[in-house]
Short mmCIF file of C-alpha atoms in Angstrom, two decimals:
data_model
loop_
_atom_site.label_atom_id
_atom_site.label_comp_id
_atom_site.label_asym_id
_atom_site.label_seq_id
_atom_site.Cartn_x
_atom_site.Cartn_y
_atom_site.Cartn_z
CA MET A 11 161.97 -11.48 14.36
CA SER A 12 159.84 -14.22 15.93
CA GLN A 13 159.17 -17.95 15.93
CA GLY A 14 155.39 -17.61 16.02
CA LYS A 15 153.08 -18.34 13.18
CA ILE A 16 149.76 -16.89 12.14
CA TRP A 17 146.90 -19.22 11.27
CA ILE A 18 143.82 -17.93 9.52
CA VAL A 19 141.31 -20.57 10.54
CA GLY A 20 137.80 -21.39 9.35
CA ALA A 21 135.61 -22.32 12.32
CA GLY A 22 132.79 -23.76 10.23
CA PRO A 23 129.10 -22.98 10.78
CA GLY A 24 128.94 -23.14 14.57
CA ALA A 25 129.02 -26.66 16.02
CA SER A 26 132.41 -27.28 17.60
CA ASP A 27 132.72 -30.76 16.08
CA LEU A 28 132.37 -29.31 12.60
CA LEU A 29 135.84 -27.80 12.87
CA THR A 30 138.49 -29.76 11.02
CA ILE A 31 141.06 -31.68 13.02
CA ARG A 32 143.69 -29.27 11.67
CA ALA A 33 141.72 -26.27 12.92
CA LEU A 34 141.35 -27.85 16.35
CA ARG A 35 145.11 -28.41 16.55
CA ALA A 36 145.83 -24.80 15.57
CA LEU A 37 143.42 -23.59 18.26
CA GLU A 38 144.98 -25.86 20.86
CA SER A 39 148.41 -24.36 20.23
CA ALA A 40 147.20 -20.76 20.13
CA ASP A 41 148.53 -18.16 22.52
CA VAL A 42 146.32 -15.45 21.06
CA ILE A 43 142.95 -15.88 19.33
CA LEU A 44 141.47 -13.03 17.33
CA THR A 45 137.85 -14.03 17.02
CA ASP A 46 134.86 -12.97 14.96
CA ALA A 47 131.60 -12.07 16.70
CA LEU A 48 129.75 -14.97 15.01
CA ILE A 49 131.95 -17.60 16.67
CA THR A 50 129.62 -19.65 18.90
CA ASP A 51 130.05 -20.50 22.58
CA ASP A 52 130.34 -24.12 21.49
CA VAL A 53 133.42 -23.32 19.40
CA ARG A 54 134.76 -21.00 22.13
CA SER A 55 134.68 -23.95 24.53
CA LEU A 56 137.62 -25.33 22.50
CA PHE A 57 139.83 -22.31 23.22
CA PRO A 58 142.75 -23.19 25.50
CA GLU A 59 142.42 -21.65 28.94
CA LYS A 60 145.84 -20.01 28.69
CA SER A 61 145.00 -18.17 25.47
CA ILE A 62 144.37 -14.46 25.16
CA VAL A 63 141.02 -14.04 23.38
CA ILE A 64 140.41 -10.81 21.53
CA GLU A 65 137.05 -9.94 20.03
CA VAL A 66 137.63 -8.29 16.67
CA GLY A 67 134.20 -8.94 15.12
CA LYS A 68 131.67 -6.36 14.13
CA ARG A 69 129.28 -5.53 16.91
CA SER A 70 126.01 -3.90 15.99
CA GLY A 71 126.21 -0.16 16.51
CA ASP A 72 129.89 -0.04 17.38
CA GLY A 73 130.31 2.64 14.74
CA ILE A 74 133.72 1.41 13.62
CA ASN A 75 134.57 2.01 9.99
CA PRO A 76 135.06 -1.36 8.20
CA MET A 77 138.45 -0.36 6.76
CA GLU A 78 139.62 0.78 10.18
CA ARG A 79 138.37 -2.43 11.76
CA GLN A 80 140.26 -4.50 9.19
CA GLN A 81 143.41 -2.45 9.71
CA ASN A 82 143.14 -2.97 13.46
CA ILE A 83 142.86 -6.75 12.93
CA HIS A 84 146.00 -6.64 10.80
CA ASN A 85 147.81 -4.61 13.44
CA GLN A 86 146.82 -6.99 16.22
CA MET A 87 147.89 -10.05 14.22
CA ILE A 88 151.28 -8.59 13.52
CA MET A 89 151.79 -7.21 17.01
CA TYR A 90 151.14 -10.50 18.81
CA HIS A 91 153.14 -12.37 16.19
CA SER A 92 156.10 -10.07 16.69
CA LEU A 93 156.04 -10.95 20.38
CA GLY A 94 156.61 -14.58 19.40
CA HIS A 95 153.05 -15.76 19.98
CA GLN A 96 151.14 -18.38 18.04
CA VAL A 97 148.27 -16.35 16.63
CA VAL A 98 144.96 -17.75 15.40
CA ARG A 99 142.65 -15.49 13.44
CA LEU A 100 139.37 -17.36 13.78
CA LYS A 101 136.65 -16.72 11.21
CA SER A 102 133.22 -18.31 10.99
CA GLY A 103 132.67 -20.59 7.99
CA ASP A 104 135.53 -20.71 5.50
CA PRO A 105 138.16 -17.93 5.39
CA MET A 106 137.89 -17.55 1.61
CA VAL A 107 134.09 -17.45 1.35
CA TYR A 108 132.87 -13.92 2.17
CA GLY A 109 135.44 -13.81 4.95
CA ARG A 110 137.90 -11.11 3.88
CA GLY A 111 140.57 -13.80 3.94
CA VAL A 112 142.21 -12.34 0.86
CA GLU A 113 142.67 -8.95 2.52
CA GLU A 114 144.44 -10.62 5.42
CA ILE A 115 146.60 -12.71 3.08
CA ARG A 116 147.69 -9.59 1.17
CA PHE A 117 148.61 -7.84 4.39
CA LEU A 118 150.55 -10.82 5.77
CA LEU A 119 152.43 -11.25 2.49
CA GLU A 120 153.46 -7.62 2.60
CA SER A 121 154.57 -8.10 6.19
CA ASP A 122 156.62 -11.15 5.24
CA VAL A 123 155.51 -13.31 8.17
CA GLU A 124 154.81 -17.02 8.11
CA PHE A 125 151.13 -17.86 7.91
CA GLU A 126 148.79 -20.65 6.90
CA LEU A 127 145.13 -20.87 6.04
CA ILE A 128 142.89 -23.66 7.30
CA PRO A 129 139.60 -24.19 5.47
CA GLY A 130 136.27 -24.48 7.24
CA ILE A 131 132.88 -25.95 6.44
CA SER A 132 130.88 -23.17 4.79
CA ALA A 133 127.29 -22.61 5.96
CA GLY A 134 125.76 -23.52 2.59
CA MET A 135 127.36 -26.95 2.58
CA ALA A 136 126.57 -27.54 6.26
CA ALA A 137 122.93 -26.56 5.73
CA ALA A 138 122.57 -28.93 2.77
CA ASN A 139 123.94 -31.82 4.82
CA GLU A 140 121.95 -31.06 7.95
CA TYR A 141 118.58 -30.68 6.23
CA TRP A 142 119.15 -32.85 3.14
CA VAL A 143 118.75 -29.94 0.77
CA PRO A 144 119.92 -31.12 -2.67
CA LEU A 145 122.73 -28.94 -4.06
CA THR A 146 123.54 -31.11 -7.08
CA GLU A 147 121.74 -34.16 -8.38
CA ARG A 148 122.71 -36.34 -11.30
CA GLY A 149 120.69 -35.46 -14.38
CA LYS A 150 118.88 -32.63 -12.61
CA SER A 151 121.20 -29.95 -11.28
CA SER A 152 124.94 -29.62 -11.86
CA GLY A 153 125.73 -26.00 -11.00
CA ILE A 154 125.88 -24.36 -7.55
CA HIS A 155 126.02 -20.58 -7.35
CA PHE A 156 127.00 -18.65 -4.22
CA HIS A 157 125.91 -15.05 -3.84
CA SER A 158 126.20 -12.60 -1.01
CA ALA A 159 123.41 -10.27 0.09
CA ILE A 160 121.27 -9.34 -2.87
CA LYS A 161 120.77 -5.70 -3.69
CA VAL A 162 117.47 -6.04 -5.48
CA GLY A 163 116.90 -2.34 -5.96
CA GLY A 164 120.30 -0.95 -6.78
CA GLU A 165 121.84 -3.75 -8.75
CA LYS A 166 119.31 -5.61 -10.86
CA SER A 167 122.09 -7.59 -12.51
CA ASP A 168 122.41 -9.77 -9.41
CA LEU A 169 118.82 -10.88 -9.73
CA ASP A 170 119.11 -11.36 -13.50
CA GLY A 171 121.94 -13.81 -12.87
CA ILE A 172 119.98 -15.66 -10.20
CA ILE A 173 116.99 -15.92 -12.49
CA ARG A 174 119.16 -17.42 -15.25
CA GLU A 175 120.66 -19.88 -12.78
CA ILE A 176 117.25 -21.00 -11.55
CA GLU A 177 115.80 -21.30 -15.07
CA ASN A 178 118.87 -23.45 -15.85
CA ASN A 179 117.79 -25.75 -12.96
CA ASP A 180 120.93 -24.91 -11.01
CA THR A 181 121.11 -24.36 -7.26
CA VAL A 182 121.51 -20.88 -5.77
CA VAL A 183 122.95 -20.34 -2.30
CA ILE A 184 122.66 -16.88 -0.78
CA TYR A 185 124.60 -15.68 2.25
CA MET A 186 123.48 -12.73 4.36
CA GLY A 187 120.29 -12.42 2.31
CA LEU A 188 117.63 -12.61 5.02
CA GLU A 189 116.80 -8.92 5.09
CA ARG A 190 115.91 -8.76 1.41
CA LEU A 191 114.30 -12.20 1.14
CA SER A 192 110.64 -11.19 0.81
CA GLU A 193 111.53 -8.53 -1.73
CA MET A 194 113.65 -10.99 -3.70
CA ALA A 195 110.98 -13.69 -3.57
CA PHE A 196 108.41 -11.19 -4.82
CA GLU A 197 110.56 -10.31 -7.82
CA LEU A 198 111.37 -13.95 -8.53
CA ASN A 199 107.68 -14.84 -8.33
CA GLN A 200 106.95 -12.20 -10.96
CA ARG A 201 109.79 -12.98 -13.29
CA LEU A 202 110.42 -16.74 -13.18
CA SER A 203 108.58 -18.97 -15.62
CA LYS A 204 107.38 -21.11 -12.71
CA GLU A 205 107.41 -21.04 -8.91
CA THR A 206 110.67 -22.24 -7.45
CA ASN A 207 111.56 -23.76 -4.12
CA ILE A 208 113.20 -21.69 -1.37
CA ASN A 209 114.77 -23.00 1.85
CA VAL A 210 115.83 -20.67 4.62
CA ILE A 211 118.18 -22.43 7.01
CA SER A 212 118.84 -20.54 10.20
CA LYS A 213 121.69 -21.12 12.67
CA VAL A 214 123.03 -24.13 10.79
CA SER A 215 124.49 -26.73 13.17
CA TYR A 216 123.49 -24.73 16.28
CA THR A 217 121.33 -26.58 18.82
CA ASP A 218 118.40 -24.33 17.82
CA SER A 219 118.88 -24.51 14.07
CA ASP A 220 115.78 -24.29 11.94
CA ILE A 221 114.57 -24.58 8.35
CA LEU A 222 111.66 -22.87 6.64
CA SER A 223 110.82 -24.11 3.15
CA GLY A 224 108.28 -22.91 0.64
CA ASN A 225 108.02 -21.54 -2.84
CA THR A 226 108.58 -18.05 -4.22
CA LYS A 227 104.90 -17.21 -3.77
CA PHE A 228 104.96 -18.23 -0.11
CA PHE A 229 108.08 -16.19 0.63
CA SER A 230 106.90 -13.14 -1.30
CA LYS A 231 103.96 -12.88 1.11
CA ILE A 232 105.68 -13.72 4.36
CA ASP A 233 106.15 -11.10 7.02
CA GLN A 234 109.81 -10.37 7.65
CA SER A 235 109.27 -10.97 11.38
CA ASP A 236 108.07 -14.53 10.70
CA LEU A 237 111.38 -15.53 9.12
CA PRO A 238 113.84 -17.69 11.07
CA ALA A 239 116.60 -15.94 13.01
CA SER A 240 119.89 -14.70 11.65
CA PRO A 241 122.50 -15.94 10.70
CA ALA A 242 120.77 -17.76 7.90
CA VAL A 243 121.60 -19.15 4.50
CA ILE A 244 119.07 -19.32 1.66
CA ILE A 245 119.11 -22.21 -0.82
CA LEU A 246 116.82 -22.00 -3.82
CA GLY A 247 116.21 -23.67 -7.14
CA ASN A 248 113.87 -26.03 -8.94
CA HIS A 249 115.61 -29.12 -7.58
CA THR A 250 116.24 -28.04 -4.00
CA LYS A 251 113.15 -29.55 -2.45
CA VAL A 252 114.03 -31.41 0.74
CA PRO A 253 113.19 -35.09 0.15
CA GLY A 254 112.25 -35.68 3.80
CA LYS A 255 108.53 -35.65 3.22
CA ILE A 256 108.43 -38.27 0.49
CA THR A 257 106.36 -40.77 2.40
CA SER A 258 104.24 -42.08 -0.45
CA ARG A 259 107.15 -43.84 -2.13
CA ARG A 260 108.55 -45.16 1.13
CA MET A 261 109.23 -48.87 1.11
CA ASP A 262 106.94 -50.51 3.66
CA LYS A 263 108.50 -52.43 6.53
CA LYS A 264 107.44 -55.77 5.07
CA SER A 265 109.00 -55.29 1.64
CA LEU A 266 112.14 -53.81 3.22
CA LYS A 267 112.51 -56.94 5.35
CA SER A 268 112.07 -59.16 2.34
CA HIS A 269 114.58 -57.02 0.39
CA VAL A 270 117.16 -57.36 3.14
CA ARG A 271 116.50 -61.11 3.47
CA LYS A 272 117.23 -61.49 -0.24
CA LEU A 273 120.47 -59.52 0.13
CA LEU A 274 121.57 -61.58 3.11
CA ALA A 275 121.00 -64.76 1.16
CA GLN A 276 123.75 -63.67 -1.21
CA PRO A 277 127.36 -64.65 -0.49
CA PHE A 278 128.48 -62.35 2.30
CA LEU A 279 131.25 -60.48 0.58
CA ASN A 280 132.11 -57.42 -1.41
CA LEU A 281 129.82 -57.41 -4.42
CA PHE A 282 132.24 -55.38 -6.53
CA MET B 84 115.14 -54.00 13.05
CA SER B 85 118.57 -52.83 14.20
CA GLN B 86 120.33 -50.40 16.50
CA GLY B 87 122.93 -49.38 13.94
CA LYS B 88 123.03 -46.08 12.17
CA ILE B 89 124.20 -45.06 8.75
CA TRP B 90 126.47 -42.06 8.39
CA ILE B 91 127.10 -40.49 5.02
CA VAL B 92 130.40 -38.77 5.67
CA GLY B 93 132.40 -36.21 3.71
CA ALA B 94 136.12 -37.03 3.92
CA GLY B 95 137.30 -33.68 2.56
CA PRO B 96 139.94 -33.29 -0.13
CA GLY B 97 142.50 -35.87 1.01
CA ALA B 98 144.55 -34.84 4.04
CA SER B 99 143.37 -36.78 7.08
CA ASP B 100 143.42 -33.70 9.32
CA LEU B 101 140.97 -31.93 7.01
CA LEU B 102 138.19 -34.23 8.17
CA THR B 103 135.86 -32.65 10.68
CA ILE B 104 135.97 -33.83 14.27
CA ARG B 105 132.43 -35.21 13.76
CA ALA B 106 133.57 -37.22 10.74
CA LEU B 107 136.51 -38.62 12.69
CA ARG B 108 134.19 -39.72 15.50
CA ALA B 109 131.84 -41.44 13.05
CA LEU B 110 134.78 -43.27 11.48
CA GLU B 111 136.10 -44.33 14.86
CA SER B 112 132.79 -45.97 15.73
CA ALA B 113 132.32 -47.62 12.35
CA ASP B 114 131.98 -51.38 12.01
CA VAL B 115 131.69 -51.17 8.25
CA ILE B 116 133.12 -48.49 5.94
CA LEU B 117 131.91 -48.25 2.36
CA THR B 118 134.61 -46.16 0.73
CA ASP B 119 135.05 -44.28 -2.52
CA ALA B 120 138.12 -44.94 -4.67
CA LEU B 121 139.35 -41.34 -4.24
CA ILE B 122 139.76 -41.74 -0.47
CA THR B 123 143.49 -41.31 0.22
CA ASP B 124 145.78 -43.60 2.20
CA ASP B 125 146.15 -40.76 4.67
CA VAL B 126 142.40 -40.79 5.38
CA ARG B 127 142.36 -44.60 5.37
CA SER B 128 144.94 -44.54 8.17
CA LEU B 129 142.10 -43.28 10.40
CA PHE B 130 139.94 -46.37 9.81
CA PRO B 131 139.65 -48.51 12.96
CA GLU B 132 141.48 -51.80 12.64
CA LYS B 133 138.38 -53.78 13.51
CA SER B 134 136.31 -52.28 10.71
CA ILE B 135 135.26 -54.06 7.54
CA VAL B 136 136.36 -51.85 4.63
CA ILE B 137 134.50 -52.24 1.36
CA GLU B 138 135.63 -50.51 -1.81
CA VAL B 139 132.57 -49.28 -3.65
CA GLY B 140 134.20 -46.59 -5.78
CA LYS B 141 134.50 -46.51 -9.53
CA ARG B 142 137.65 -48.17 -10.78
CA SER B 143 138.80 -47.33 -14.27
CA GLY B 144 137.69 -50.01 -16.70
CA ASP B 145 135.62 -52.01 -14.23
CA GLY B 146 132.76 -51.88 -16.72
CA ILE B 147 130.09 -51.52 -14.02
CA ASN B 148 127.02 -49.54 -15.01
CA PRO B 149 126.69 -46.40 -12.80
CA MET B 150 123.08 -47.16 -11.85
CA GLU B 151 123.99 -50.70 -10.93
CA ARG B 152 126.96 -49.48 -8.90
CA GLN B 153 124.76 -47.05 -7.00
CA GLN B 154 122.15 -49.75 -6.36
CA ASN B 155 124.87 -52.04 -5.04
CA ILE B 156 126.03 -49.32 -2.65
CA HIS B 157 122.46 -48.92 -1.40
CA ASN B 158 122.15 -52.68 -0.95
CA GLN B 159 125.37 -52.92 0.99
CA MET B 160 124.46 -50.01 3.26
CA ILE B 161 121.11 -51.54 4.13
CA MET B 162 122.48 -55.06 4.49
CA TYR B 163 125.18 -54.17 7.00
CA HIS B 164 122.80 -51.85 8.80
CA SER B 165 120.24 -54.61 9.13
CA LEU B 166 122.89 -56.73 10.86
CA GLY B 167 123.14 -54.06 13.54
CA HIS B 168 126.39 -52.54 12.35
CA GLN B 169 127.44 -48.92 12.46
CA VAL B 170 127.86 -48.12 8.78
CA VAL B 171 129.90 -45.24 7.36
CA ARG B 172 129.50 -44.35 3.71
CA LEU B 173 132.68 -42.34 3.11
CA LYS B 174 132.75 -39.93 0.19
CA SER B 175 135.57 -37.65 -0.86
CA GLY B 176 134.88 -33.93 -0.47
CA ASP B 177 131.36 -33.05 0.64
CA PRO B 178 128.48 -35.54 0.26
CA MET B 179 126.18 -32.94 -1.32
CA VAL B 180 128.66 -31.51 -3.85
CA TYR B 181 128.82 -33.78 -6.91
CA GLY B 182 128.70 -36.74 -4.55
CA ARG B 183 125.36 -38.45 -5.30
CA GLY B 184 124.47 -37.81 -1.67
CA VAL B 185 120.89 -37.02 -2.64
CA GLU B 186 120.43 -40.41 -4.29
CA GLU B 187 121.57 -42.12 -1.11
CA ILE B 188 119.31 -39.92 1.03
CA ARG B 189 116.30 -40.80 -1.11
CA PHE B 190 117.05 -44.49 -0.82
CA LEU B 191 117.58 -44.37 2.94
CA LEU B 192 114.37 -42.39 3.45
CA GLU B 193 112.45 -45.01 1.50
CA SER B 194 114.08 -47.70 3.62
CA ASP B 195 113.10 -45.89 6.82
CA VAL B 196 116.46 -46.32 8.54
CA GLU B 197 118.20 -43.83 10.79
CA PHE B 198 120.93 -41.90 9.03
CA GLU B 199 122.92 -38.69 9.30
CA LEU B 200 125.03 -36.66 6.91
CA ILE B 201 128.34 -35.13 7.91
CA PRO B 202 129.69 -32.35 5.69
CA GLY B 203 133.24 -32.31 4.35
CA ILE B 204 135.62 -29.66 3.04
CA SER B 205 135.02 -29.45 -0.69
CA ALA B 206 138.08 -29.39 -2.99
CA GLY B 207 137.35 -25.88 -4.30
CA MET B 208 137.44 -24.37 -0.81
CA ALA B 209 140.48 -26.40 0.22
CA ALA B 210 142.37 -25.33 -2.91
CA ALA B 211 141.60 -21.67 -2.32
CA ASN B 212 142.92 -21.88 1.23
CA GLU B 213 146.00 -23.92 0.38
CA TYR B 214 147.15 -21.73 -2.51
CA TRP B 215 145.57 -18.38 -1.51
CA VAL B 216 143.36 -18.30 -4.58
CA PRO B 217 140.83 -15.51 -4.02
CA LEU B 218 137.23 -16.78 -4.25
CA THR B 219 135.55 -13.58 -3.11
CA GLU B 220 137.03 -10.20 -2.41
CA ARG B 221 135.32 -7.10 -1.14
CA GLY B 222 134.50 -4.71 -3.94
CA LYS B 223 135.88 -7.06 -6.58
CA SER B 224 134.15 -10.42 -6.66
CA SER B 225 131.05 -11.50 -4.75
CA GLY B 226 129.79 -14.57 -6.60
CA ILE B 227 131.25 -18.09 -6.65
CA HIS B 228 129.97 -20.56 -9.24
CA PHE B 229 130.58 -24.31 -9.07
CA HIS B 230 130.33 -26.35 -12.25
CA SER B 231 131.04 -29.97 -12.98
CA ALA B 232 132.89 -31.20 -16.09
CA ILE B 233 132.23 -28.88 -18.99
CA LYS B 234 130.81 -30.30 -22.15
CA VAL B 235 132.11 -27.66 -24.53
CA GLY B 236 130.92 -29.36 -27.68
CA GLY B 237 127.55 -30.78 -26.80
CA GLU B 238 126.24 -28.18 -24.42
CA LYS B 239 127.34 -24.68 -25.30
CA SER B 240 125.05 -23.24 -22.64
CA ASP B 241 127.49 -24.29 -19.93
CA LEU B 242 130.20 -22.16 -21.44
CA ASP B 243 127.81 -19.26 -22.05
CA GLY B 244 127.07 -19.24 -18.33
CA ILE B 245 130.74 -19.36 -17.41
CA ILE B 246 131.50 -16.50 -19.77
CA ARG B 247 128.76 -14.39 -18.18
CA GLU B 248 130.11 -15.21 -14.73
CA ILE B 249 133.66 -14.23 -15.67
CA GLU B 250 132.56 -11.02 -17.41
CA ASN B 251 130.69 -10.23 -14.19
CA ASN B 252 134.05 -10.56 -12.32
CA ASP B 253 132.76 -13.56 -10.38
CA THR B 254 134.79 -16.66 -9.55
CA VAL B 255 134.22 -19.95 -11.37
CA VAL B 256 135.19 -23.29 -9.81
CA ILE B 257 135.16 -26.36 -12.05
CA TYR B 258 135.27 -29.94 -10.78
CA MET B 259 136.34 -32.83 -13.00
CA GLY B 260 137.19 -30.44 -15.82
CA LEU B 261 140.82 -31.35 -16.52
CA GLU B 262 140.17 -33.34 -19.70
CA ARG B 263 138.45 -30.46 -21.46
CA LEU B 264 140.60 -27.65 -20.06
CA SER B 265 142.61 -26.73 -23.18
CA GLU B 266 139.48 -26.81 -25.28
CA MET B 267 137.62 -24.65 -22.79
CA ALA B 268 140.52 -22.19 -22.47
CA PHE B 269 140.67 -21.90 -26.25
CA GLU B 270 136.98 -21.01 -26.45
CA LEU B 271 137.25 -18.59 -23.53
CA ASN B 272 140.25 -16.92 -25.13
CA GLN B 273 138.20 -16.35 -28.28
CA ARG B 274 135.03 -15.19 -26.64
CA LEU B 275 135.96 -13.25 -23.51
CA SER B 276 136.49 -9.50 -23.76
CA LYS B 277 139.90 -9.91 -22.09
CA GLU B 278 142.21 -12.69 -20.98
CA THR B 279 141.25 -14.16 -17.64
CA ASN B 280 143.23 -15.98 -15.00
CA ILE B 281 143.07 -19.76 -14.63
CA ASN B 282 144.44 -21.83 -11.75
CA VAL B 283 144.61 -25.61 -11.93
CA ILE B 284 145.05 -27.10 -8.48
CA SER B 285 145.94 -30.77 -8.48
CA LYS B 286 145.67 -33.18 -5.55
CA VAL B 287 144.60 -30.50 -3.10
CA SER B 288 145.96 -31.16 0.41
CA TYR B 289 147.93 -34.25 -0.74
CA THR B 290 151.66 -34.23 0.01
CA ASP B 291 152.31 -33.85 -3.73
CA SER B 292 149.70 -31.20 -4.42
CA ASP B 293 150.46 -28.72 -7.17
CA ILE B 294 149.17 -25.53 -8.78
CA LEU B 295 149.56 -24.30 -12.34
CA SER B 296 148.41 -20.74 -13.01
CA GLY B 297 148.21 -18.78 -16.21
CA ASN B 298 145.74 -16.99 -18.41
CA THR B 299 143.29 -18.29 -21.01
CA LYS B 300 145.86 -17.83 -23.77
CA PHE B 301 148.46 -19.89 -21.89
CA PHE B 302 146.03 -22.73 -21.20
CA SER B 303 144.60 -22.75 -24.72
CA LYS B 304 148.07 -23.63 -26.02
CA ILE B 305 149.16 -26.07 -23.35
CA ASP B 306 149.62 -29.73 -24.14
CA GLN B 307 147.19 -31.89 -22.22
CA SER B 308 150.10 -34.02 -21.00
CA ASP B 309 151.74 -30.99 -19.37
CA LEU B 310 148.77 -30.40 -17.07
CA PRO B 311 149.01 -31.36 -13.38
CA ALA B 312 147.68 -34.76 -12.35
CA SER B 313 144.09 -35.67 -11.60
CA PRO B 314 142.10 -35.16 -9.37
CA ALA B 315 142.19 -31.43 -9.97
CA VAL B 316 139.98 -28.43 -9.46
CA ILE B 317 140.03 -25.41 -11.76
CA ILE B 318 139.46 -21.90 -10.40
CA LEU B 319 139.12 -19.06 -12.88
CA GLY B 320 138.07 -15.46 -13.07
CA ASN B 321 139.39 -11.94 -13.37
CA HIS B 322 140.08 -11.68 -9.63
CA THR B 323 141.51 -15.12 -8.94
CA LYS B 324 145.15 -14.27 -9.31
CA VAL B 325 147.17 -15.76 -6.46
CA PRO B 326 148.65 -12.83 -4.50
CA GLY B 327 151.78 -14.78 -3.56
CA LYS B 328 153.98 -13.06 -6.10
CA ILE B 329 153.25 -9.50 -5.10
CA THR B 330 156.76 -8.63 -4.02
CA SER B 331 156.91 -5.04 -5.19
CA ARG B 332 154.43 -3.80 -2.60
CA ARG B 333 156.01 -5.85 0.18
CA MET B 334 156.82 -3.86 3.27
CA ASP B 335 160.58 -3.91 3.78
CA LYS B 336 161.96 -5.38 7.00
CA LYS B 337 162.94 -1.99 8.30
CA SER B 338 159.56 -0.33 7.90
CA LEU B 339 157.84 -3.44 9.28
CA LYS B 340 159.98 -3.24 12.42
CA SER B 341 159.18 0.41 12.84
CA HIS B 342 155.46 -0.33 12.29
CA VAL B 343 155.50 -3.02 14.97
CA ARG B 344 157.45 -0.77 17.36
CA LYS B 345 154.77 1.87 17.00
CA LEU B 346 152.04 -0.70 17.71
CA LEU B 347 153.84 -2.00 20.77
CA ALA B 348 154.15 1.52 22.13
CA GLN B 349 150.37 1.64 22.36
CA PRO B 350 148.64 0.46 25.55
CA PHE B 351 148.75 -3.34 25.41
CA LEU B 352 145.08 -4.13 25.31
CA ASN B 353 142.16 -4.81 23.04
CA LEU B 354 141.91 -1.86 20.68
CA PHE B 355 138.21 -2.40 20.04
#
């Protein structure tokens, strides 16, 4: 019916150079790009001039039913594909992490068209790299747990799981959790055996990205309006303290120089 | 002391075009590349010809103590940096996910040198995208849990956590777990309230990548030698079944054509 292909592409957290090379190539060959609202101007600057760009993301107050929106995305994908176009469905982050990628896969399989997924850097990983937030550390923390927005009131089980994960010294990464953060921190402060560290990383990889770190007590008292801007990812756990402020243990310039001099005195080759 | 910079770079799962654009740029400007053993030939083909490439990864049977190996990596980073070189420390996957990135950050902070981390696509995400393994799905599964190699015997608590996560319909991703897979599947088969789905994805994004899917019962009986090759990532959970084999619900060619005809009859513009 057509020679086109559909790519479901992860755009990563926002910076255009955090797309994969494969994602960039798919974009460059796209005739039609169906794009989420969260896709940044920086990423949009990579869109080919000739491409048709269609906004299919949720816009605040647009009143569209989520199922209907998803069905419309499916319809648009298949319509442009049937016209022989190369179609890119561009999603922020990674298509399989809170991205409804599976719904689109199921639809495309039913439609029997050729498609391919391209992974993207997920915000939690990008945040950890940008702000040196430990996710795992040998001998300290070996589990990483991703959760979407926490429903503290309705579904206590979510918070029970998070509490177990923190008490186990694992790392917890929460997406879309900004609105309930104070409430969650308040509950954690009451129920955890000790205060735990919380990092809120806002607009990861954007030029105005920001981090706010503190413990459960700090965040349980903070005014919601003082929190960094959305979109944000929350990373918490007993071993998630950003090591940037360890100045006391810092090697002084003199001993560093002497250390390097010693190394340079060794035969200049692979030590392994 | 020098104008060089140290980049700690995630190389992703193996395919060279799954590096980020930022990672590629760092590599292209590298004078010295300290590379892990798992870095594929495909990724190595991106190394600039002029660069000094130093293998610092673990080689089976090299007998080097892990602490000593890590210290040697730190020494090499700082030595080449002090000579004014651009140094790339290349790690497979993402530097912060089971990659000892935090240890290197701590060392570099103490040494007071300029450095930057660049995230990479982690194997679990890449596997999900390559083989359409659901990680999250609306209304079905909202948590993703990363674990490193499971110590079924020594530390039962690991498996208790995994069992809770599966019973909660969440998705579990296990790195470096191939050796204990049959043993783990056997225990899960005994202790879970129902059989759960297991996917073993080997050599994600390599040209000879492979997936083996089955349930806990299947994997509890499998001979270790019949498992796909290492490196592999294991994705399990009640909603992790790969939707590729849903043929019964597939729209037939005729109804698809009629569906598309209907869509094309609509005004040809953004429906949103």
